[in-house]
């Protein structure tokens, strides 16, 4: 249920973008940034969260993570502005996720063994798939007919139910070294945080993008050097770099990263397209995304029950292949689709691929790990997933908005209707505002303008949006292609010795 809450939380936000923008008088890019920031905070602190769980107890870290997530959901239910969402939902909730994810995976690893462990890992993946399936539908229904705030109240209720049953979970004692590595912790936050924050700043048109990206890259490089140096000196490290000597672990973590980049890219681009281009409400957007989420759930459930029929590496290869095929077919359909169900076939194919991936990757990556190393391995695996999700959300969103701005400016400059002064003014206005507005909203904004000018601006707005979405979908497509190539390397190493 905890995994269900983690996934459904983001689903609620994605399908409620237009309602949140309207109710809080903010912008699509602002809400989009908050969604990416939540995943960023989780990724930046997740290695620290895994170590904290080792020191204070995995079950205690699990409980604290759930409570922090409840604070974030409660803040969403009461929010009166974007600042509240950023501070409590994105930051506090993200820190909660950084404690919750590695603790949950360590508890699964320590409480189950052999075939039971494989099945439980598959069930965790299925829980994520269930949340992905019902999240858009449930969130869309509640947002359309009640209020998006009610959806987050429901999250608090689910968390309360989970906490009531916490006594059934046996804690898993950590027997490894208990030293701390504050420098490693700082470098991990700077590395992952700097890269995604740089993309978010670029998306918002801010300054110092290059500095943030360089800082992030330097942080990751510095972390690698620091961990290796500390390990050779026999001193405590935030993360044992020897984990990456295991080829299955390296491949599993990299596949987790690529899967989440693809998922993040899809789940930020399509809801914006459905709500801002086709002008769907939250319920209609949720129904349009149902083929993706329902096929993901169904395939994850079936694949989880049949863990012994095919090697995980084969299922992962098929999963990335289907994901890539689905996104590739989606690209030419988008400009021609006048309704959401026109996307049903590629969404079903991509969802089936994601379902295979979520059912297999955790067991492939963490199954061979010993109890002493599983916390570090789970933290790294979760960090890769959270970083991938935040990178996919931020990069696809930033590319979408940059493509829109470029298209607006190009079409305005080539317009035969707009005078030169109007071209410059329209290009600037569209660059700042039109990417967050539907044609209906833009028509209201242009009330009082000459009819020919108004019609021309609407034409520009209509033509550039599908192209911008196509460009943004290159992010999940590239991740799918890389994952497919990486899967071939997984198949060359079927055996997975216990570390």
Short mmCIF file of C-alpha atoms in Angstrom, two decimals:
data_model
loop_
_atom_site.label_atom_id
_atom_site.label_comp_id
_atom_site.label_asym_id
_atom_site.label_seq_id
_atom_site.Cartn_x
_atom_site.Cartn_y
_atom_site.Cartn_z
CA UNK A 1 0.00 0.00 0.00
CA UNK A 2 2.92 2.32 0.65
CA UNK A 3 4.17 1.84 -2.91
CA UNK A 4 0.62 2.44 -4.10
CA UNK A 5 0.57 5.83 -2.34
CA UNK A 6 3.95 6.85 -3.76
CA UNK A 7 2.88 6.24 -7.34
CA UNK A 8 -0.73 7.39 -7.12
CA UNK A 9 0.42 10.69 -5.59
CA UNK A 10 2.21 11.75 -8.78
CA UNK A 11 -0.66 10.42 -10.92
CA UNK A 12 -3.08 12.68 -9.06
CA UNK A 13 -0.86 15.67 -9.70
CA UNK A 14 -0.44 14.90 -13.40
CA UNK A 15 -4.15 14.64 -14.22
CA UNK A 16 -5.03 17.62 -11.99
CA UNK A 17 -2.57 20.09 -13.54
CA UNK A 18 -5.18 22.31 -15.16
CA UNK A 19 -7.40 22.33 -12.06
CA UNK A 20 -4.48 23.17 -9.74
CA UNK A 21 -3.35 25.94 -12.11
CA UNK A 22 -6.84 27.41 -12.16
CA UNK A 23 -7.56 27.13 -8.42
CA UNK A 24 -4.19 28.43 -7.24
CA UNK A 25 -3.81 31.03 -10.01
CA UNK A 26 -0.39 29.68 -11.00
CA UNK A 27 1.19 28.31 -14.20
CA UNK A 28 1.54 24.92 -15.83
CA UNK A 29 5.32 25.22 -15.78
CA UNK A 30 5.19 26.06 -12.05
CA UNK A 31 3.16 22.94 -11.22
CA UNK A 32 5.31 20.93 -13.61
CA UNK A 33 8.42 22.14 -11.77
CA UNK A 34 6.92 21.14 -8.42
CA UNK A 35 6.26 17.61 -9.73
CA UNK A 36 9.84 17.29 -10.96
CA UNK A 37 11.21 18.87 -7.76
CA UNK A 38 9.50 16.22 -5.61
CA UNK A 39 11.25 13.47 -7.56
CA UNK A 40 14.49 15.47 -7.46
CA UNK A 41 14.47 15.82 -3.66
CA UNK A 42 13.76 12.11 -3.33
CA UNK A 43 16.68 11.27 -5.63
CA UNK A 44 19.07 13.75 -4.02
CA UNK A 45 18.50 12.45 -0.48
CA UNK A 46 17.77 8.79 -1.08
CA UNK A 47 21.31 7.52 -0.47
CA UNK A 48 21.29 9.45 2.80
CA UNK A 49 17.83 8.06 3.55
CA UNK A 50 19.11 4.50 3.12
CA UNK A 51 21.96 5.13 5.55
CA UNK A 52 19.63 6.77 8.05
CA UNK A 53 17.48 3.64 7.90
CA UNK A 54 20.55 1.52 8.70
CA UNK A 55 21.32 3.64 11.75
CA UNK A 56 17.84 4.16 13.25
CA UNK A 57 16.18 0.96 12.02
CA UNK A 58 14.51 0.20 8.70
CA UNK A 59 10.99 0.01 10.14
CA UNK A 60 11.39 3.31 11.96
CA UNK A 61 12.68 4.98 8.80
CA UNK A 62 9.71 3.50 6.94
CA UNK A 63 7.28 5.02 9.47
CA UNK A 64 8.99 8.44 9.42
CA UNK A 65 8.90 8.42 5.61
CA UNK A 66 5.18 7.67 5.61
CA UNK A 67 4.52 10.47 8.11
CA UNK A 68 6.47 12.97 5.98
CA UNK A 69 4.48 11.88 2.95
CA UNK A 70 1.28 12.40 4.93
CA UNK A 71 2.43 15.95 5.73
CA UNK A 72 2.92 16.63 2.03
CA UNK A 73 -0.51 15.21 1.10
CA UNK A 74 -2.17 17.23 3.88
CA UNK A 75 -0.47 20.39 2.62
CA UNK A 76 -1.81 19.72 -0.88
CA UNK A 77 -5.33 19.43 0.52
CA UNK A 78 -4.99 22.83 2.23
CA UNK A 79 -2.68 24.67 -0.22
CA UNK A 80 -3.51 28.24 -1.18
CA UNK A 81 -0.49 28.84 -3.39
CA UNK A 82 2.39 27.22 -5.25
CA UNK A 83 4.84 27.94 -2.42
CA UNK A 84 3.00 25.58 -0.07
CA UNK A 85 3.14 22.83 -2.69
CA UNK A 86 6.87 23.32 -3.22
CA UNK A 87 7.81 23.41 0.47
CA UNK A 88 5.58 20.69 1.91
CA UNK A 89 4.56 18.42 -0.98
CA UNK A 90 7.75 18.57 -3.06
CA UNK A 91 10.45 19.01 -0.40
CA UNK A 92 9.01 17.42 2.77
CA UNK A 93 7.25 14.70 0.78
CA UNK A 94 10.38 14.09 -1.29
CA UNK A 95 12.47 13.63 1.84
CA UNK A 96 9.82 11.22 3.12
CA UNK A 97 10.13 9.19 -0.08
CA UNK A 98 13.92 9.11 0.32
CA UNK A 99 13.45 7.39 3.70
CA UNK A 100 10.55 5.20 2.64
CA UNK A 101 11.81 3.60 -0.58
CA UNK A 102 15.12 2.02 0.57
CA UNK A 103 13.57 1.01 3.92
CA UNK A 104 10.68 -0.72 2.15
CA UNK A 105 12.97 -2.64 -0.19
CA UNK A 106 15.23 -3.68 2.72
CA UNK A 107 12.21 -4.89 4.71
CA UNK A 108 11.00 -6.95 1.76
CA UNK A 109 14.46 -8.44 1.29
CA UNK A 110 14.80 -9.32 4.98
CA UNK A 111 11.29 -10.68 5.56
CA UNK A 112 11.06 -12.93 2.51
CA UNK A 113 13.42 -15.41 0.88
CA UNK A 114 13.73 -17.54 -2.24
CA UNK A 115 10.63 -17.81 -4.37
CA UNK A 116 8.57 -15.80 -1.88
CA UNK A 117 10.99 -12.90 -2.23
CA UNK A 118 10.66 -12.93 -6.03
CA UNK A 119 6.88 -12.93 -5.75
CA UNK A 120 6.82 -10.09 -3.22
CA UNK A 121 9.14 -7.95 -5.36
CA UNK A 122 6.78 -8.64 -8.25
CA UNK A 123 3.82 -7.66 -6.06
CA UNK A 124 5.54 -4.39 -5.18
CA UNK A 125 5.89 -3.75 -8.90
CA UNK A 126 2.26 -4.73 -9.36
CA UNK A 127 1.23 -2.29 -6.61
CA UNK A 128 3.01 0.48 -8.51
CA UNK A 129 1.24 -0.64 -11.67
CA UNK A 130 -2.15 -0.69 -9.91
CA UNK A 131 -1.53 2.86 -8.69
CA UNK A 132 -0.53 3.89 -12.21
CA UNK A 133 -3.74 2.28 -13.47
CA UNK A 134 -6.26 3.72 -11.02
CA UNK A 135 -4.45 6.98 -10.26
CA UNK A 136 -5.39 8.86 -13.46
CA UNK A 137 -8.94 7.48 -13.40
CA UNK A 138 -9.58 8.05 -9.70
CA UNK A 139 -7.78 11.38 -9.68
CA UNK A 140 -9.64 12.49 -12.79
CA UNK A 141 -13.02 11.52 -11.35
CA UNK A 142 -12.41 13.19 -7.98
CA UNK A 143 -10.95 16.33 -9.57
CA UNK A 144 -13.79 16.69 -12.08
CA UNK A 145 -16.75 15.92 -9.84
CA UNK A 146 -15.45 16.83 -6.36
CA UNK A 147 -12.07 18.53 -5.90
CA UNK A 148 -8.44 17.60 -6.45
CA UNK A 149 -7.94 18.35 -2.75
CA UNK A 150 -10.14 15.37 -1.81
CA UNK A 151 -7.75 13.05 -3.65
CA UNK A 152 -4.90 14.04 -1.35
CA UNK A 153 -7.11 13.65 1.73
CA UNK A 154 -7.61 10.08 0.52
CA UNK A 155 -3.84 9.58 0.49
CA UNK A 156 -3.66 10.60 4.16
CA UNK A 157 -6.34 8.04 4.98
CA UNK A 158 -4.45 5.27 3.18
CA UNK A 159 -1.23 6.18 5.01
CA UNK A 160 -3.11 6.03 8.33
CA UNK A 161 -4.33 2.51 7.45
CA UNK A 162 -0.78 1.40 6.59
CA UNK A 163 0.55 2.78 9.88
CA UNK A 164 -2.15 0.92 11.82
CA UNK A 165 -0.73 -2.35 10.50
CA UNK A 166 2.95 -1.53 11.02
CA UNK A 167 3.14 -4.00 13.93
CA UNK A 168 2.84 -6.84 11.41
CA UNK A 169 6.16 -5.85 9.81
CA UNK A 170 9.28 -7.42 11.35
CA UNK A 171 12.24 -5.07 11.47
CA UNK A 172 15.43 -6.15 9.71
CA UNK A 173 18.54 -5.48 11.75
CA UNK A 174 21.49 -3.88 10.00
CA UNK A 175 24.77 -5.66 10.83
CA UNK A 176 27.17 -3.67 8.63
CA UNK A 177 29.41 -0.71 9.53
CA UNK A 178 27.59 2.13 11.28
CA UNK A 179 29.95 5.00 10.50
CA UNK A 180 28.76 8.09 8.66
CA UNK A 181 30.15 9.87 5.61
CA UNK A 182 28.98 13.52 5.65
CA UNK A 183 31.15 14.55 2.68
CA UNK A 184 29.75 11.74 0.56
CA UNK A 185 26.23 12.74 1.57
CA UNK A 186 26.87 16.36 0.55
CA UNK A 187 28.37 15.35 -2.80
CA UNK A 188 25.42 13.07 -3.60
CA UNK A 189 22.96 15.91 -2.97
CA UNK A 190 25.03 18.36 -5.04
CA UNK A 191 25.50 15.88 -7.89
CA UNK A 192 21.98 14.66 -8.50
CA UNK A 193 20.36 17.88 -7.31
CA UNK A 194 22.52 20.15 -9.45
CA UNK A 195 21.76 18.39 -12.72
CA UNK A 196 17.98 18.22 -12.36
CA UNK A 197 17.78 21.68 -10.77
CA UNK A 198 19.71 23.06 -13.73
CA UNK A 199 17.11 21.61 -16.10
CA UNK A 200 14.28 23.05 -14.00
CA UNK A 201 15.91 26.50 -14.02
CA UNK A 202 16.31 26.28 -17.81
CA UNK A 203 12.63 25.35 -18.08
CA UNK A 204 11.66 28.47 -16.11
CA UNK A 205 13.99 30.69 -18.15
CA UNK A 206 16.28 31.39 -15.21
CA UNK A 207 19.96 32.24 -15.15
CA UNK A 208 22.98 30.14 -14.13
CA UNK A 209 21.77 27.00 -15.90
CA UNK A 210 25.28 26.10 -17.05
CA UNK A 211 26.71 26.67 -13.57
CA UNK A 212 24.14 24.32 -12.00
CA UNK A 213 24.75 21.60 -14.59
CA UNK A 214 28.52 21.84 -14.17
CA UNK A 215 28.09 21.79 -10.39
CA UNK A 216 25.94 18.68 -10.66
CA UNK A 217 28.41 16.89 -12.93
CA UNK A 218 31.30 17.89 -10.67
CA UNK A 219 29.36 16.64 -7.65
CA UNK A 220 28.79 13.21 -9.20
CA UNK A 221 32.41 12.99 -10.33
CA UNK A 222 33.58 14.10 -6.90
CA UNK A 223 31.34 11.52 -5.24
CA UNK A 224 32.87 8.72 -7.31
CA UNK A 225 36.40 9.85 -6.42
CA UNK A 226 35.54 10.33 -2.72
CA UNK A 227 33.87 6.94 -2.28
CA UNK A 228 36.79 5.14 -3.93
CA UNK A 229 39.30 7.03 -1.79
CA UNK A 230 37.40 6.35 1.45
CA UNK A 231 36.99 2.70 0.59
CA UNK A 232 40.72 2.24 -0.03
CA UNK A 233 41.46 3.92 3.29
CA UNK A 234 39.10 1.53 5.07
CA UNK A 235 36.83 4.33 6.27
CA UNK A 236 32.99 4.42 6.30
CA UNK A 237 31.37 5.40 3.00
CA UNK A 238 27.89 6.60 2.12
CA UNK A 239 27.85 3.87 -0.51
CA UNK A 240 30.21 0.97 -1.11
CA UNK A 241 31.65 1.52 -4.61
CA UNK A 242 32.39 -2.22 -4.82
CA UNK A 243 28.68 -2.77 -5.43
CA UNK A 244 29.27 -1.62 -8.99
CA UNK A 245 31.78 -4.40 -9.59
CA UNK A 246 28.75 -6.68 -9.95
CA UNK A 247 27.68 -6.58 -13.59
CA UNK A 248 24.06 -7.58 -12.84
CA UNK A 249 23.81 -4.77 -10.28
CA UNK A 250 25.25 -2.18 -12.69
CA UNK A 251 22.89 -3.28 -15.44
CA UNK A 252 19.87 -3.45 -13.14
CA UNK A 253 20.46 0.04 -11.74
CA UNK A 254 21.02 1.53 -15.19
CA UNK A 255 17.82 -0.13 -16.47
CA UNK A 256 15.88 1.26 -13.51
CA UNK A 257 17.20 4.71 -14.40
CA UNK A 258 16.19 4.41 -18.06
CA UNK A 259 12.75 2.98 -17.28
CA UNK A 260 11.97 5.90 -14.98
CA UNK A 261 13.28 8.49 -17.46
CA UNK A 262 10.87 7.06 -20.03
CA UNK A 263 7.96 6.97 -17.57
CA UNK A 264 8.63 10.54 -16.41
CA UNK A 265 8.81 11.82 -19.97
CA UNK A 266 5.51 10.17 -20.89
CA UNK A 267 3.64 11.17 -17.75
CA UNK A 268 4.49 14.87 -17.99
CA UNK A 269 4.03 15.31 -21.75
CA UNK A 270 0.75 13.48 -22.32
CA UNK A 271 -1.30 15.04 -19.47
CA UNK A 272 -0.25 18.53 -20.58
CA UNK A 273 -1.16 17.68 -24.17
CA UNK A 274 -4.56 16.26 -23.20
CA UNK A 275 -5.48 19.13 -20.87
CA UNK A 276 -3.94 22.07 -22.70
CA UNK A 277 -4.25 21.06 -26.37
CA UNK A 278 -7.35 18.86 -26.49
CA UNK A 279 -8.76 20.87 -23.55
CA UNK A 280 -9.80 17.78 -21.60
CA UNK A 281 -10.84 18.01 -17.98
CA UNK A 282 -9.14 15.77 -15.41
CA UNK A 283 -11.63 12.92 -15.88
CA UNK A 284 -11.26 12.89 -19.65
CA UNK A 285 -7.47 13.03 -19.34
CA UNK A 286 -7.53 10.11 -16.90
CA UNK A 287 -9.69 8.04 -19.23
CA UNK A 288 -7.38 8.82 -22.16
CA UNK A 289 -4.37 7.62 -20.16
CA UNK A 290 -6.20 4.48 -18.99
CA UNK A 291 -4.89 2.25 -21.85
CA UNK A 292 -1.31 2.97 -20.71
CA UNK A 293 -1.94 2.45 -17.01
CA UNK A 294 -4.33 -0.52 -17.28
CA UNK A 295 -2.07 -2.48 -19.65
CA UNK A 296 0.86 -1.71 -17.35
CA UNK A 297 -1.08 -3.13 -14.39
CA UNK A 298 -2.36 -6.22 -16.20
CA UNK A 299 1.01 -7.19 -17.63
CA UNK A 300 2.85 -6.56 -14.33
CA UNK A 301 0.36 -8.80 -12.52
CA UNK A 302 0.65 -11.65 -15.02
CA UNK A 303 4.44 -11.39 -15.27
CA UNK A 304 4.74 -11.32 -11.47
CA UNK A 305 2.85 -14.60 -11.15
CA UNK A 306 4.97 -16.30 -13.79
CA UNK A 307 8.42 -15.43 -12.49
CA UNK A 308 9.89 -18.84 -13.40
CA UNK A 309 8.72 -19.18 -17.00
CA UNK A 310 11.34 -16.89 -18.54
CA UNK A 311 14.58 -15.31 -17.29
CA UNK A 312 14.13 -11.73 -16.02
CA UNK A 313 16.66 -10.51 -18.59
CA UNK A 314 14.44 -11.78 -21.43
CA UNK A 315 11.35 -10.10 -20.00
CA UNK A 316 13.26 -6.84 -19.53
CA UNK A 317 14.40 -6.96 -23.18
CA UNK A 318 10.81 -7.51 -24.34
CA UNK A 319 9.65 -4.74 -21.99
CA UNK A 320 12.02 -2.12 -23.35
CA UNK A 321 11.28 -3.25 -26.90
CA UNK A 322 7.54 -2.77 -26.42
CA UNK A 323 8.07 0.57 -24.68
CA UNK A 324 10.22 1.83 -27.55
CA UNK A 325 7.74 0.60 -30.15
CA UNK A 326 4.80 2.23 -28.36
CA UNK A 327 6.47 5.64 -28.12
CA UNK A 328 7.75 5.42 -31.71
CA UNK A 329 4.21 4.74 -33.00
CA UNK A 330 2.87 7.54 -30.81
CA UNK A 331 5.05 10.19 -32.47
CA UNK A 332 3.35 10.36 -35.91
CA UNK A 333 -0.14 9.92 -34.41
CA UNK A 334 -0.01 12.91 -32.04
CA UNK A 335 -0.49 15.75 -34.60
CA UNK A 336 -3.39 13.88 -36.21
CA UNK A 337 -5.24 12.81 -33.05
CA UNK A 338 -8.35 14.88 -32.38
CA UNK A 339 -9.34 12.85 -29.32
CA UNK A 340 -7.48 10.99 -26.58
CA UNK A 341 -8.62 7.50 -27.52
CA UNK A 342 -6.87 7.93 -30.84
CA UNK A 343 -3.70 7.15 -28.87
CA UNK A 344 -5.01 3.87 -27.47
CA UNK A 345 -2.91 1.38 -29.47
CA UNK A 346 0.56 2.86 -28.82
CA UNK A 347 -0.37 3.51 -25.17
CA UNK A 348 -1.36 -0.15 -24.69
CA UNK A 349 1.93 -1.30 -26.25
CA UNK A 350 4.04 1.10 -24.15
CA UNK A 351 2.08 0.20 -21.01
CA UNK A 352 2.68 -3.51 -21.58
CA UNK A 353 6.41 -2.82 -21.82
CA UNK A 354 6.41 -0.79 -18.60
CA UNK A 355 4.45 -3.55 -16.87
CA UNK A 356 7.13 -6.10 -17.71
CA UNK A 357 9.83 -3.76 -16.44
CA UNK A 358 8.25 -2.92 -13.07
CA UNK A 359 7.60 -6.62 -12.40
CA UNK A 360 11.21 -7.73 -13.00
CA UNK A 361 13.83 -5.06 -12.36
CA UNK A 362 13.77 -4.94 -8.55
CA UNK A 363 14.25 -8.67 -8.19
CA UNK A 364 16.94 -8.78 -10.89
CA UNK A 365 18.89 -5.99 -9.18
CA UNK A 366 18.37 -6.73 -5.47
CA UNK A 367 17.66 -10.46 -5.35
CA UNK A 368 21.34 -11.53 -5.36
CA UNK A 369 22.32 -9.11 -2.57
CA UNK A 370 23.18 -10.27 0.95
CA UNK A 371 21.28 -8.86 3.93
CA UNK A 372 24.31 -6.75 4.93
CA UNK A 373 24.49 -5.02 1.55
CA UNK A 374 20.85 -4.84 0.55
CA UNK A 375 20.26 -1.47 2.21
CA UNK A 376 23.02 0.21 0.19
CA UNK A 377 21.91 -1.62 -2.94
CA UNK A 378 18.25 -0.70 -2.39
CA UNK A 379 19.18 2.92 -1.74
CA UNK A 380 21.21 3.04 -4.95
CA UNK A 381 18.46 1.33 -6.92
CA UNK A 382 15.86 3.76 -5.56
CA UNK A 383 18.17 6.71 -6.17
CA UNK A 384 18.55 5.67 -9.80
CA UNK A 385 14.79 5.38 -10.16
CA UNK A 386 14.02 8.69 -8.45
CA UNK A 387 16.76 10.51 -10.33
CA UNK A 388 15.54 9.00 -13.60
CA UNK A 389 11.95 10.03 -12.89
CA UNK A 390 12.94 13.59 -11.96
CA UNK A 391 15.25 13.82 -15.00
CA UNK A 392 12.52 12.52 -17.32
CA UNK A 393 9.93 14.91 -15.88
CA UNK A 394 12.26 17.91 -15.98
CA UNK A 395 13.92 17.27 -19.34
CA UNK A 396 10.75 16.37 -21.24
CA UNK A 397 8.93 19.33 -19.68
CA UNK A 398 11.76 21.72 -20.45
CA UNK A 399 12.07 20.48 -24.04
CA UNK A 400 8.30 20.77 -24.48
CA UNK A 401 8.26 24.40 -23.34
CA UNK A 402 11.43 25.30 -25.25
CA UNK A 403 9.97 23.81 -28.43
CA UNK A 404 6.78 25.77 -27.89
CA UNK A 405 8.69 29.02 -27.42
CA UNK A 406 10.78 28.38 -30.53
CA UNK A 407 7.72 27.49 -32.59
CA UNK A 408 5.81 30.54 -31.39
CA UNK A 409 8.64 32.87 -32.33
CA UNK A 410 9.22 31.26 -35.73
CA UNK A 411 5.55 31.29 -36.73
CA UNK A 412 5.06 34.88 -35.55
CA UNK A 413 8.09 36.11 -37.51
CA UNK A 414 6.90 34.42 -40.71
CA UNK A 415 3.28 35.55 -40.37
CA UNK A 416 1.85 37.64 -43.22
CA UNK A 417 -1.01 38.83 -41.02
CA UNK A 418 0.96 40.34 -38.14
CA UNK A 419 2.83 43.62 -38.58
CA UNK A 420 6.53 43.62 -37.58
CA UNK A 421 5.83 45.31 -34.25
CA UNK A 422 3.03 42.84 -33.54
CA UNK A 423 5.25 39.93 -34.52
CA UNK A 424 7.83 40.86 -31.92
CA UNK A 425 5.20 41.51 -29.25
CA UNK A 426 3.27 38.31 -30.01
CA UNK A 427 6.43 36.20 -29.98
CA UNK A 428 7.35 37.58 -26.56
CA UNK A 429 3.85 37.16 -25.14
CA UNK A 430 3.52 33.61 -26.45
CA UNK A 431 6.97 32.76 -25.15
CA UNK A 432 5.90 33.87 -21.67
CA UNK A 433 2.27 32.77 -21.49
CA UNK A 434 0.74 30.74 -24.31
CA UNK A 435 2.38 27.46 -23.38
CA UNK A 436 0.26 27.38 -20.25
CA UNK A 437 -3.05 28.20 -21.94
CA UNK A 438 -5.59 26.35 -24.01
CA UNK A 439 -7.05 27.98 -27.12
CA UNK A 440 -10.19 28.80 -25.14
CA UNK A 441 -8.19 30.63 -22.49
CA UNK A 442 -6.15 32.39 -25.16
CA UNK A 443 -9.31 33.50 -26.96
CA UNK A 444 -10.55 35.09 -23.74
CA UNK A 445 -7.22 36.84 -23.29
CA UNK A 446 -7.36 38.23 -26.83
CA UNK A 447 -10.84 39.69 -26.44
CA UNK A 448 -10.88 43.18 -27.96
CA UNK A 449 -8.06 42.48 -30.43
CA UNK A 450 -8.71 42.72 -34.22
CA UNK A 451 -10.26 39.52 -35.53
CA UNK A 452 -7.48 38.79 -38.02
CA UNK A 453 -4.80 39.19 -35.35
CA UNK A 454 -6.71 37.04 -32.87
CA UNK A 455 -7.28 34.29 -35.46
CA UNK A 456 -3.61 34.32 -36.44
CA UNK A 457 -2.43 33.95 -32.86
CA UNK A 458 -4.85 31.06 -32.29
CA UNK A 459 -3.56 29.42 -35.48
CA UNK A 460 0.02 29.70 -34.24
CA UNK A 461 -0.97 28.32 -30.86
CA UNK A 462 -2.77 25.39 -32.51
CA UNK A 463 -0.01 24.40 -34.92
CA UNK A 464 3.04 24.47 -32.66
CA UNK A 465 1.72 22.46 -29.71
CA UNK A 466 1.56 18.97 -31.30
CA UNK A 467 5.04 19.45 -32.76
CA UNK A 468 6.37 20.44 -29.33
CA UNK A 469 4.90 17.28 -27.83
CA UNK A 470 6.55 15.19 -30.52
CA UNK A 471 9.91 16.73 -29.64
CA UNK A 472 9.33 16.10 -25.91
CA UNK A 473 8.51 12.43 -26.58
CA UNK A 474 12.04 11.99 -27.93
CA UNK A 475 13.11 11.76 -24.24
CA UNK A 476 11.20 8.53 -23.48
CA UNK A 477 11.98 7.21 -26.97
CA UNK A 478 15.72 7.64 -26.42
CA UNK A 479 15.47 6.03 -22.98
CA UNK A 480 13.63 3.07 -24.50
CA UNK A 481 16.23 2.59 -27.23
CA UNK A 482 19.10 2.71 -24.72
CA UNK A 483 17.25 0.30 -22.44
CA UNK A 484 16.77 -2.15 -25.30
CA UNK A 485 20.48 -2.05 -26.13
CA UNK A 486 21.36 -2.47 -22.45
CA UNK A 487 19.00 -5.47 -22.22
CA UNK A 488 21.13 -7.35 -24.72
CA UNK A 489 24.04 -7.04 -22.29
CA UNK A 490 21.81 -8.42 -19.50
CA UNK A 491 21.08 -11.55 -21.53
CA UNK A 492 24.79 -12.23 -21.91
CA UNK A 493 24.99 -12.67 -18.14
CA UNK A 494 22.14 -14.96 -17.02
CA UNK A 495 23.73 -16.04 -13.77
CA UNK A 496 23.45 -13.77 -10.73
CA UNK A 497 25.68 -14.83 -7.85
CA UNK A 498 24.77 -13.59 -4.40
CA UNK A 499 26.93 -10.62 -3.37
#
